[in-house]
mmCIF file of N, CA, C and O in Angstrom:
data_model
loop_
_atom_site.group_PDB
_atom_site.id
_atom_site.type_symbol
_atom_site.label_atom_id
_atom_site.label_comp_id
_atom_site.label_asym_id
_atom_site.label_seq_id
_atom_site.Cartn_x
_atom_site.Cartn_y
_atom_site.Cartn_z
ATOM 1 N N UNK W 1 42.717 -97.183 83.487
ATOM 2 C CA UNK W 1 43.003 -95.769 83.550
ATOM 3 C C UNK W 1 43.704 -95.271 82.278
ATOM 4 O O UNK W 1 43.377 -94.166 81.844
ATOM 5 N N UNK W 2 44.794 -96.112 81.542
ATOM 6 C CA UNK W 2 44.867 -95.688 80.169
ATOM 7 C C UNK W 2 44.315 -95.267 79.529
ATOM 8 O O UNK W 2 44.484 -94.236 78.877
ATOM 9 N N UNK W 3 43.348 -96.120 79.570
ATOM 10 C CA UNK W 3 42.119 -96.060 78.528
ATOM 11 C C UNK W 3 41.347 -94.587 78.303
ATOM 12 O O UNK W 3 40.851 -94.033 77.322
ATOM 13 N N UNK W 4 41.493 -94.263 79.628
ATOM 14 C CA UNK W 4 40.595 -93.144 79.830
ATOM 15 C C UNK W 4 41.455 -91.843 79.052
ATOM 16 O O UNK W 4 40.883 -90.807 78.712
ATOM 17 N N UNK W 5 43.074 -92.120 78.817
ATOM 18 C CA UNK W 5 43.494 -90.412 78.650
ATOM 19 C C UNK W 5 43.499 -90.435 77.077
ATOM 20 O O UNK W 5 43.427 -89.420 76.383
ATOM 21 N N UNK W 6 43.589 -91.678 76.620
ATOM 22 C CA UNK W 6 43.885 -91.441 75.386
ATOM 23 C C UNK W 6 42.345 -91.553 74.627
ATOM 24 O O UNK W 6 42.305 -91.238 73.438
ATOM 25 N N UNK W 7 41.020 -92.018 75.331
ATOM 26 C CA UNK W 7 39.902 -91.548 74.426
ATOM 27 C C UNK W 7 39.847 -89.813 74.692
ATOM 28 O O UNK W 7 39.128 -89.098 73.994
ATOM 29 N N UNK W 8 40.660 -89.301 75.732
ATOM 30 C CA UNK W 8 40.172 -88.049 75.932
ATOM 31 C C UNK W 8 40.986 -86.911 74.849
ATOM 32 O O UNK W 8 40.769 -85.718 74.639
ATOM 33 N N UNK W 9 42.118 -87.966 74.221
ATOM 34 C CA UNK W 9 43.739 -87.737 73.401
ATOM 35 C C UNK W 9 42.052 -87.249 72.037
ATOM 36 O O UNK W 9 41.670 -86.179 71.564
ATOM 37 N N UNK W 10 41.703 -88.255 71.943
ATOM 38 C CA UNK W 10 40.617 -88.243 70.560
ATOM 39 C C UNK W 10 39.187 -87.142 70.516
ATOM 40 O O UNK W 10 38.855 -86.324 69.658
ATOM 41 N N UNK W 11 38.658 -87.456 71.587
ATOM 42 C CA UNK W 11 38.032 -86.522 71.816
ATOM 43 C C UNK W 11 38.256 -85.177 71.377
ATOM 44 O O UNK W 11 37.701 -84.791 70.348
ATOM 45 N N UNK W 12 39.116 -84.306 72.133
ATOM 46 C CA UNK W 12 39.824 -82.951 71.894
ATOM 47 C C UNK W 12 40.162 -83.067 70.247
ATOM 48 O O UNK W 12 39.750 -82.056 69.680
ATOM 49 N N UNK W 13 40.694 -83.864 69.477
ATOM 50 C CA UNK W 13 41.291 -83.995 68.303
ATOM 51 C C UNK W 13 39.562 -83.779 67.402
ATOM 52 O O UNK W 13 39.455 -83.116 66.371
ATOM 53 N N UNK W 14 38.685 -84.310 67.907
ATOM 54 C CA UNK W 14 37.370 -84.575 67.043
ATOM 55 C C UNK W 14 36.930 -83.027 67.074
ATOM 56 O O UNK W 14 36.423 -82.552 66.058
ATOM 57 N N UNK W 15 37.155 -82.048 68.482
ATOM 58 C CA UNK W 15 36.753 -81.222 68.682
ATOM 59 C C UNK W 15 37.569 -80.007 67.740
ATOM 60 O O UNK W 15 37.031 -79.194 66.989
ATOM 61 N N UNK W 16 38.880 -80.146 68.005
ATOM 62 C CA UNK W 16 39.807 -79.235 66.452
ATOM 63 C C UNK W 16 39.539 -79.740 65.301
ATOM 64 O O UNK W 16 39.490 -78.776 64.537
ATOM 65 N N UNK W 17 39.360 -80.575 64.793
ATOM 66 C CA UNK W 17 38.848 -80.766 63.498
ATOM 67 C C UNK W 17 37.368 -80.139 63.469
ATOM 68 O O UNK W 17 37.319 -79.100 62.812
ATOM 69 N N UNK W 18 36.397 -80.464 63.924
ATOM 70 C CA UNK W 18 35.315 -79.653 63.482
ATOM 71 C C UNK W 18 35.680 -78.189 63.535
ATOM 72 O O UNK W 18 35.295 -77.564 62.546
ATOM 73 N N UNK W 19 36.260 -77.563 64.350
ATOM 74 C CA UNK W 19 36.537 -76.011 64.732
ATOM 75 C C UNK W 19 37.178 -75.797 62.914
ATOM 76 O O UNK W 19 36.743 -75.087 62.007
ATOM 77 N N UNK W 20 38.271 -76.689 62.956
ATOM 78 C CA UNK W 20 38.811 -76.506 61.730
ATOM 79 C C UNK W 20 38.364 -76.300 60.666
ATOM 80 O O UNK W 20 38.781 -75.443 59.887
ATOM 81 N N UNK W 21 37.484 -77.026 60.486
ATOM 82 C CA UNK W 21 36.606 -77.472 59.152
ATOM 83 C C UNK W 21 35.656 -76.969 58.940
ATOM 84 O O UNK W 21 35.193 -77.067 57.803
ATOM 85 N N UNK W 22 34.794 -76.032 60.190
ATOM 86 C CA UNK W 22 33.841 -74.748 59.824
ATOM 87 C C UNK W 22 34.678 -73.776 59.054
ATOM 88 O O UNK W 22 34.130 -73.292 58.064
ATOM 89 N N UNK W 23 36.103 -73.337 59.363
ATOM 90 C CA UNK W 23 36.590 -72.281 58.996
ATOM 91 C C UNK W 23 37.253 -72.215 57.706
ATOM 92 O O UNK W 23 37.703 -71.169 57.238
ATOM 93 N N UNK W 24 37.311 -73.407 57.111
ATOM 94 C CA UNK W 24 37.834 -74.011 55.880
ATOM 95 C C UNK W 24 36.736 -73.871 54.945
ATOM 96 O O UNK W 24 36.950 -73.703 53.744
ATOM 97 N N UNK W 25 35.555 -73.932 55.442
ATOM 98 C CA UNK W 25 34.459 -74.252 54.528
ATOM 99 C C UNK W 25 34.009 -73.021 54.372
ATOM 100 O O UNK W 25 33.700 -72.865 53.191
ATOM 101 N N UNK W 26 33.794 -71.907 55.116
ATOM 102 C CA UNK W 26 33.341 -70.477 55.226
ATOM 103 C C UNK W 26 34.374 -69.828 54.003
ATOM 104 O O UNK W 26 33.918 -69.318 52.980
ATOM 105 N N UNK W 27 35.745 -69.935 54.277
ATOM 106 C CA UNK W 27 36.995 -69.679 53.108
ATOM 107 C C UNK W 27 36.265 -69.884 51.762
ATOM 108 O O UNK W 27 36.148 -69.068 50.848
ATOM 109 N N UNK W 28 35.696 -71.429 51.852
ATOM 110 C CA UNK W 28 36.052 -71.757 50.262
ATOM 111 C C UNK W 28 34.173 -71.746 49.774
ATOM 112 O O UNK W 28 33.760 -71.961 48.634
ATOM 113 N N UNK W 29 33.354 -71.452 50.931
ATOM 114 C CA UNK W 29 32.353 -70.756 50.234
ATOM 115 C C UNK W 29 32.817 -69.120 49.457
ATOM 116 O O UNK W 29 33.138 -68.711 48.342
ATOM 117 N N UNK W 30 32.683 -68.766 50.343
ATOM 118 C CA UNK W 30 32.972 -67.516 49.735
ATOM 119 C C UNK W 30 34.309 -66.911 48.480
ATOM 120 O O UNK W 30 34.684 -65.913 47.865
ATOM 121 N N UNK W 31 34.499 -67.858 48.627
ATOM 122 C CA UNK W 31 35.917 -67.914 46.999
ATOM 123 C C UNK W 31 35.539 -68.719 45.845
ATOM 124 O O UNK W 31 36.103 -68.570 44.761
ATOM 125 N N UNK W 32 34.642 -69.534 46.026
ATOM 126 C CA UNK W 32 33.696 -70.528 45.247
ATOM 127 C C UNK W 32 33.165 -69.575 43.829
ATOM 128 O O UNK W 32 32.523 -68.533 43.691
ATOM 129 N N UNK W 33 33.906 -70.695 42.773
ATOM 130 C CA UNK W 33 33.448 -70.321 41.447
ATOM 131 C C UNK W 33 34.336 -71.011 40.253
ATOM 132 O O UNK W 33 35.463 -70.568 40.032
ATOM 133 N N UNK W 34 33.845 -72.031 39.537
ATOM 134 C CA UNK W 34 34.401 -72.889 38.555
ATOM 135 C C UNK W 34 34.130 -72.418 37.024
ATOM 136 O O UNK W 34 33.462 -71.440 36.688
ATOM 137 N N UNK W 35 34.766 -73.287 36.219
ATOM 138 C CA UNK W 35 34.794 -72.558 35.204
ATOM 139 C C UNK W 35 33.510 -72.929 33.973
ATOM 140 O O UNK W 35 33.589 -72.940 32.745
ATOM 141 N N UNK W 36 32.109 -73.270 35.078
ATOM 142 C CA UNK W 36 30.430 -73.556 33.911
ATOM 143 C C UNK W 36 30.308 -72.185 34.774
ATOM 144 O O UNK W 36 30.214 -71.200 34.043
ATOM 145 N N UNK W 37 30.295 -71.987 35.738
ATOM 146 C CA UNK W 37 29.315 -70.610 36.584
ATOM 147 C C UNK W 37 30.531 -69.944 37.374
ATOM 148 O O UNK W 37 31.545 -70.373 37.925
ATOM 149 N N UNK W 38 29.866 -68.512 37.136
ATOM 150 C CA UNK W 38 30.172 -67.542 37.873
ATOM 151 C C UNK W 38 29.696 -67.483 39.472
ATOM 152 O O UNK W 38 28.514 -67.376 39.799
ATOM 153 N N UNK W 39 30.638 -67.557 40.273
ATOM 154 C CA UNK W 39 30.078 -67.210 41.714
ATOM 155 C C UNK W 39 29.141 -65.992 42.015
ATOM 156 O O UNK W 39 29.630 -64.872 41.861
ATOM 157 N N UNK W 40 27.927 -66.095 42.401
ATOM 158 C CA UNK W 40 26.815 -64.976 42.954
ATOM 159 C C UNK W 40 26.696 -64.949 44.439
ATOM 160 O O UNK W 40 25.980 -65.582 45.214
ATOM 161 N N UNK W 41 27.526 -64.111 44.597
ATOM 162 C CA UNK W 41 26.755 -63.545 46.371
ATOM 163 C C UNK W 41 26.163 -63.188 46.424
ATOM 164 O O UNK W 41 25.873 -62.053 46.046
ATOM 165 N N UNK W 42 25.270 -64.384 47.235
ATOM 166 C CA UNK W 42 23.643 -63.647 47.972
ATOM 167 C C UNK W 42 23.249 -62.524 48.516
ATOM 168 O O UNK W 42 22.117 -62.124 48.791
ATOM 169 N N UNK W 43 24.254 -62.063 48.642
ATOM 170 C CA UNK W 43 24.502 -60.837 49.347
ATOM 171 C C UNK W 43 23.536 -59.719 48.164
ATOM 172 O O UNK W 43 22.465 -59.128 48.304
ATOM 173 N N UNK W 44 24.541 -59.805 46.985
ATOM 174 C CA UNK W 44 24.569 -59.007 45.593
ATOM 175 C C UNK W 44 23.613 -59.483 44.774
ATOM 176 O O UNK W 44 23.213 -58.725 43.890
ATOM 177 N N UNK W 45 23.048 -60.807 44.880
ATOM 178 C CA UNK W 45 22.285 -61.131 43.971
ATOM 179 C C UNK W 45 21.116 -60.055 43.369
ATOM 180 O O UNK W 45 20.564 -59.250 44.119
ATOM 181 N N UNK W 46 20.772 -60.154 41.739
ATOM 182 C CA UNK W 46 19.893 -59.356 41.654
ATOM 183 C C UNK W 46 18.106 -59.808 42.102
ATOM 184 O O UNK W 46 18.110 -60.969 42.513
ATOM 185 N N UNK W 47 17.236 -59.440 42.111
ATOM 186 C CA UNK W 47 15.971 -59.817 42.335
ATOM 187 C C UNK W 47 15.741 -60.709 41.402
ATOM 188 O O UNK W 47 15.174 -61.775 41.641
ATOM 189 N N UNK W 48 16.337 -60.212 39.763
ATOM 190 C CA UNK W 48 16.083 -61.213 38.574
ATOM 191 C C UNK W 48 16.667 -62.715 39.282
ATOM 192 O O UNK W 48 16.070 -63.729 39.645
ATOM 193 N N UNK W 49 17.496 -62.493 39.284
ATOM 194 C CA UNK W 49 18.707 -63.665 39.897
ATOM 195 C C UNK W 49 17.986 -64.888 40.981
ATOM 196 O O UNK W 49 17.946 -66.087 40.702
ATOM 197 N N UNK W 50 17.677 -64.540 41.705
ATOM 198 C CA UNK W 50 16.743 -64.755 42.807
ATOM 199 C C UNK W 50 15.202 -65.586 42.246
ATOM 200 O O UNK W 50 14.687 -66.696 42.381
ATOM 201 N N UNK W 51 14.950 -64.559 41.704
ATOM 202 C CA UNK W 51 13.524 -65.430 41.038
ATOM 203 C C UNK W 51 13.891 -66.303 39.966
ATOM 204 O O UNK W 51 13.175 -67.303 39.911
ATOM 205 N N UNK W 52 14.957 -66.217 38.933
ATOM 206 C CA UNK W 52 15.468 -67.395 38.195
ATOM 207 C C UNK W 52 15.684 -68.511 39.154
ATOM 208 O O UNK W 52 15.074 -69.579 39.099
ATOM 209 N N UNK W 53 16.477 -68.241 39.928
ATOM 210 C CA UNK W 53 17.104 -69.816 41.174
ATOM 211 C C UNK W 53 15.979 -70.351 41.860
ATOM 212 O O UNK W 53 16.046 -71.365 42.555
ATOM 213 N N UNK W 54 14.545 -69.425 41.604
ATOM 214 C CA UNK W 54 13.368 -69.763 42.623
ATOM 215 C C UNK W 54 12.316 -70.721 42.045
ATOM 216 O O UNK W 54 11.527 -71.597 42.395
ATOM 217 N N UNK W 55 12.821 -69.953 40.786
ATOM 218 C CA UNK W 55 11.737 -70.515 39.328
ATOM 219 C C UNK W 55 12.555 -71.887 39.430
ATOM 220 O O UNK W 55 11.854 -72.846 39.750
ATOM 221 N N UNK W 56 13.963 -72.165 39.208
ATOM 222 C CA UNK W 56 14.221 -73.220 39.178
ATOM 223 C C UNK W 56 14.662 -74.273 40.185
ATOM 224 O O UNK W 56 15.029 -75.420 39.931
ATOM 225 N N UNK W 57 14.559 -73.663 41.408
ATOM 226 C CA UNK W 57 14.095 -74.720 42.617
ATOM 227 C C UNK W 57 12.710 -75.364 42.260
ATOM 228 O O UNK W 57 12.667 -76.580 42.075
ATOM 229 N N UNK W 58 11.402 -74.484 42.140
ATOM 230 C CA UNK W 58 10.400 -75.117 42.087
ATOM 231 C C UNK W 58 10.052 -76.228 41.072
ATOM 232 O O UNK W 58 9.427 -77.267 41.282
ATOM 233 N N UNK W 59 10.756 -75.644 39.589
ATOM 234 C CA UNK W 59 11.003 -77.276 39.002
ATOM 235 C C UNK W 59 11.160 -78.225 39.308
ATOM 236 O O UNK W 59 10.308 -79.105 39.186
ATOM 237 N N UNK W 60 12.423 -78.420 39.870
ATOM 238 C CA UNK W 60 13.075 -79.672 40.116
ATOM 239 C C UNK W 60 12.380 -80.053 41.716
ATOM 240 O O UNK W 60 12.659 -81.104 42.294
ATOM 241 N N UNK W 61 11.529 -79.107 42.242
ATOM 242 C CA UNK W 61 10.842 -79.538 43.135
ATOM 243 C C UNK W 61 9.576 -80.588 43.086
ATOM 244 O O UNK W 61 9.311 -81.569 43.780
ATOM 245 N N UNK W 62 8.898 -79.963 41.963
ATOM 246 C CA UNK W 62 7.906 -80.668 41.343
ATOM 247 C C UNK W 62 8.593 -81.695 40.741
ATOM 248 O O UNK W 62 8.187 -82.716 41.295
ATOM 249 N N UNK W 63 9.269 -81.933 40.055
ATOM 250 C CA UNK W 63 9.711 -83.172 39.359
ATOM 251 C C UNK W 63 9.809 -84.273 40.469
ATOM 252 O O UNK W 63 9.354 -85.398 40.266
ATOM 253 N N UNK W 64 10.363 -83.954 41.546
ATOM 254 C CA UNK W 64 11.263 -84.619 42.349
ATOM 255 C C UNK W 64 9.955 -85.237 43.703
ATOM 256 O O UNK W 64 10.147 -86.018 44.635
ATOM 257 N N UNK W 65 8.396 -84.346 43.205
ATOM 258 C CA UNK W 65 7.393 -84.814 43.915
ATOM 259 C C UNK W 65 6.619 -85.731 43.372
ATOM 260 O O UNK W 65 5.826 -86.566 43.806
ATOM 261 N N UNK W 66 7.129 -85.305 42.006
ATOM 262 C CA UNK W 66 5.877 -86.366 40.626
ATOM 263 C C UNK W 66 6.575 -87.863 40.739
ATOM 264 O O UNK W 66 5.996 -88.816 40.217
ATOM 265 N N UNK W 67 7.596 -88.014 41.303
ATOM 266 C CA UNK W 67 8.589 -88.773 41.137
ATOM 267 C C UNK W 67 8.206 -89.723 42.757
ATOM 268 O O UNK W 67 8.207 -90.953 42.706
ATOM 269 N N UNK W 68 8.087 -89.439 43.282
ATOM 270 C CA UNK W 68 7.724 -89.899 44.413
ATOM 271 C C UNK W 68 6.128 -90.013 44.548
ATOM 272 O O UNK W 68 5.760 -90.798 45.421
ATOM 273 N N UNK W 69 5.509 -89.609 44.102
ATOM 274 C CA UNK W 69 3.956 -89.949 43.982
ATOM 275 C C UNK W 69 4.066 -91.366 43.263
ATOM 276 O O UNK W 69 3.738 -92.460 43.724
ATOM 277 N N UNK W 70 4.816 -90.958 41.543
ATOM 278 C CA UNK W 70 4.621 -92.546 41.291
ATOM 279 C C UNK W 70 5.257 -93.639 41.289
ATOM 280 O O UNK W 70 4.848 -94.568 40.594
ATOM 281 N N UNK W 71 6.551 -93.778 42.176
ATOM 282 C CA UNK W 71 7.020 -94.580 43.025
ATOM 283 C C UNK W 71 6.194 -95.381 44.277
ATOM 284 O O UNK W 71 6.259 -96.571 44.586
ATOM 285 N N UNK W 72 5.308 -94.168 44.946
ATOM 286 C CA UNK W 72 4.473 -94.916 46.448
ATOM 287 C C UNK W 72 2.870 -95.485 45.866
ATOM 288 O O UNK W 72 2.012 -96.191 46.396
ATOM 289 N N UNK W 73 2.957 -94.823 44.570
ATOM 290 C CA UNK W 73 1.720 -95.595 44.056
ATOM 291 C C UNK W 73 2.214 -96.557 43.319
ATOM 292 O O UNK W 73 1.297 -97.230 42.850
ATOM 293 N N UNK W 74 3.470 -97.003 42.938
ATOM 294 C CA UNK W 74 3.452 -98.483 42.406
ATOM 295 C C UNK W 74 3.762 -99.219 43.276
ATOM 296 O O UNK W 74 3.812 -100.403 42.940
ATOM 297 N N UNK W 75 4.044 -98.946 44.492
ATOM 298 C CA UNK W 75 4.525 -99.479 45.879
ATOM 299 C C UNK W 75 3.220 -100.609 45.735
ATOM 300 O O UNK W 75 3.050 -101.760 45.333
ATOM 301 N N UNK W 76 2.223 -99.207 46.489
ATOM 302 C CA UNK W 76 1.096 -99.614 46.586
ATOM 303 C C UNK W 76 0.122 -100.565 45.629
ATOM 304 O O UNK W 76 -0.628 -101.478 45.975
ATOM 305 N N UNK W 77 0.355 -100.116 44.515
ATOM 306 C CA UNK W 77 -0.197 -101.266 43.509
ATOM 307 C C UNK W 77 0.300 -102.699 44.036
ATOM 308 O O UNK W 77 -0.339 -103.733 44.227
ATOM 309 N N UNK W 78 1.499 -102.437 44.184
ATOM 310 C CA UNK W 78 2.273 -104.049 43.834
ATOM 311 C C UNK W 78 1.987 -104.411 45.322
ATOM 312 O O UNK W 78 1.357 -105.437 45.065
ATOM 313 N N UNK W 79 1.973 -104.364 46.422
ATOM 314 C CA UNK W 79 1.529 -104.519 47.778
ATOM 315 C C UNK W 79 -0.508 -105.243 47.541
ATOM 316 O O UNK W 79 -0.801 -106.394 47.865
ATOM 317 N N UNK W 80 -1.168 -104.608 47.166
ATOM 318 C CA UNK W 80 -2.392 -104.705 47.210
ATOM 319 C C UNK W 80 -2.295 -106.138 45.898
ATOM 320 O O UNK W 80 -2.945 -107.133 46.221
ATOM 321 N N UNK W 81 -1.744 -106.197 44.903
ATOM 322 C CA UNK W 81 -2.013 -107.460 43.818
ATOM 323 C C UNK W 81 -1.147 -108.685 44.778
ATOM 324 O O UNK W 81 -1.670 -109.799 44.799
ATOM 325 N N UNK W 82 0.192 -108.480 45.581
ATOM 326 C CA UNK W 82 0.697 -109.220 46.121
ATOM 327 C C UNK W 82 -0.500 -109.428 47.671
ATOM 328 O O UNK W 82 -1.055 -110.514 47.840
ATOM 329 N N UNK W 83 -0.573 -109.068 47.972
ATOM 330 C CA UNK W 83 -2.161 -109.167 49.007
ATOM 331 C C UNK W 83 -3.175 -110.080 48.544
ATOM 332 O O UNK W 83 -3.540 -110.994 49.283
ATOM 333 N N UNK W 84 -3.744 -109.901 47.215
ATOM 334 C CA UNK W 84 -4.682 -110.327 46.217
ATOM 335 C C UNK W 84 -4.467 -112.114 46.202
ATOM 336 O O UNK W 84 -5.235 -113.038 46.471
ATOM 337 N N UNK W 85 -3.267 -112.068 45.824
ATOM 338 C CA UNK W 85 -2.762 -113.220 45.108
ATOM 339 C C UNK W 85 -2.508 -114.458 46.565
ATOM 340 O O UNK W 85 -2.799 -115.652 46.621
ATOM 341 N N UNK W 86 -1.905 -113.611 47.526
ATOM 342 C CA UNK W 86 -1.864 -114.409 48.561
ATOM 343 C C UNK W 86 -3.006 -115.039 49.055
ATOM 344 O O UNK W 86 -3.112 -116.225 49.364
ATOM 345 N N UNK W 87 -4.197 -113.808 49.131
ATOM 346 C CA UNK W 87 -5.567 -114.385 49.532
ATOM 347 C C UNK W 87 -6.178 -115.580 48.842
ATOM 348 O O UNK W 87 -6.752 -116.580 49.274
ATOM 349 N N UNK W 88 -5.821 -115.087 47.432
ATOM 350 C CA UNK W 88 -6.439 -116.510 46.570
ATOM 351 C C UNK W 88 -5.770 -118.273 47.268
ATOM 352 O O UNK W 88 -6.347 -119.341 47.475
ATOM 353 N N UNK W 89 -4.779 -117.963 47.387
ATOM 354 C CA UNK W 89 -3.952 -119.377 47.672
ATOM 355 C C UNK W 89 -3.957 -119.692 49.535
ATOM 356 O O UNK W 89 -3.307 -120.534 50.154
ATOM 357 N N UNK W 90 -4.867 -118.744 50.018
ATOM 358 C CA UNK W 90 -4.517 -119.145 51.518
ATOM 359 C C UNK W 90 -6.057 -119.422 51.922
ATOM 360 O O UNK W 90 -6.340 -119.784 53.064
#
């Protein structure tokens, strides 16, 4: 029966910390701004603004796909010669 009040002691504690820590993070979004960039609220952003951050999502989108294409194709290479090689010797 101990057992039982003090996981419930933790529980409640897990539950104020998250409560906490949404409201901490909402704060320091919205106050957010170091000294390479200026903070932009989405709110305010201009259209230019918007299509720059869009233009440069899709970069690093593509990069980040070219990048994974030829990763699962050397996967695959090296899977199919290791296949190859086994067949010869079995």
């Amino acid at each position: 029966m101990a057992g039982e009040g003090s996981m419930m002691h933790a529980n409640t504690s897990l539950k104020n910390n998250r409560r906490n820590r949404k409201s901490r993070l909402e704060n320091f979004v919205n106050t957010t701004s170091n000294g390479y960039t200026e903070f932009v609220d989405p709110n305010k952003a201009t259209p230019e603004v918007l299509a720059e951050i869009r233009e440069k999502l899709q970069v690093e989108n593509k990069i980040i796909l070219r990048k994974k294409i030829i990763i699962t194709t050397a996967v695959l290479v090296l899977i199919i010669i290791t296949l190859t090689v086994l067949n010869q010797f079995l």
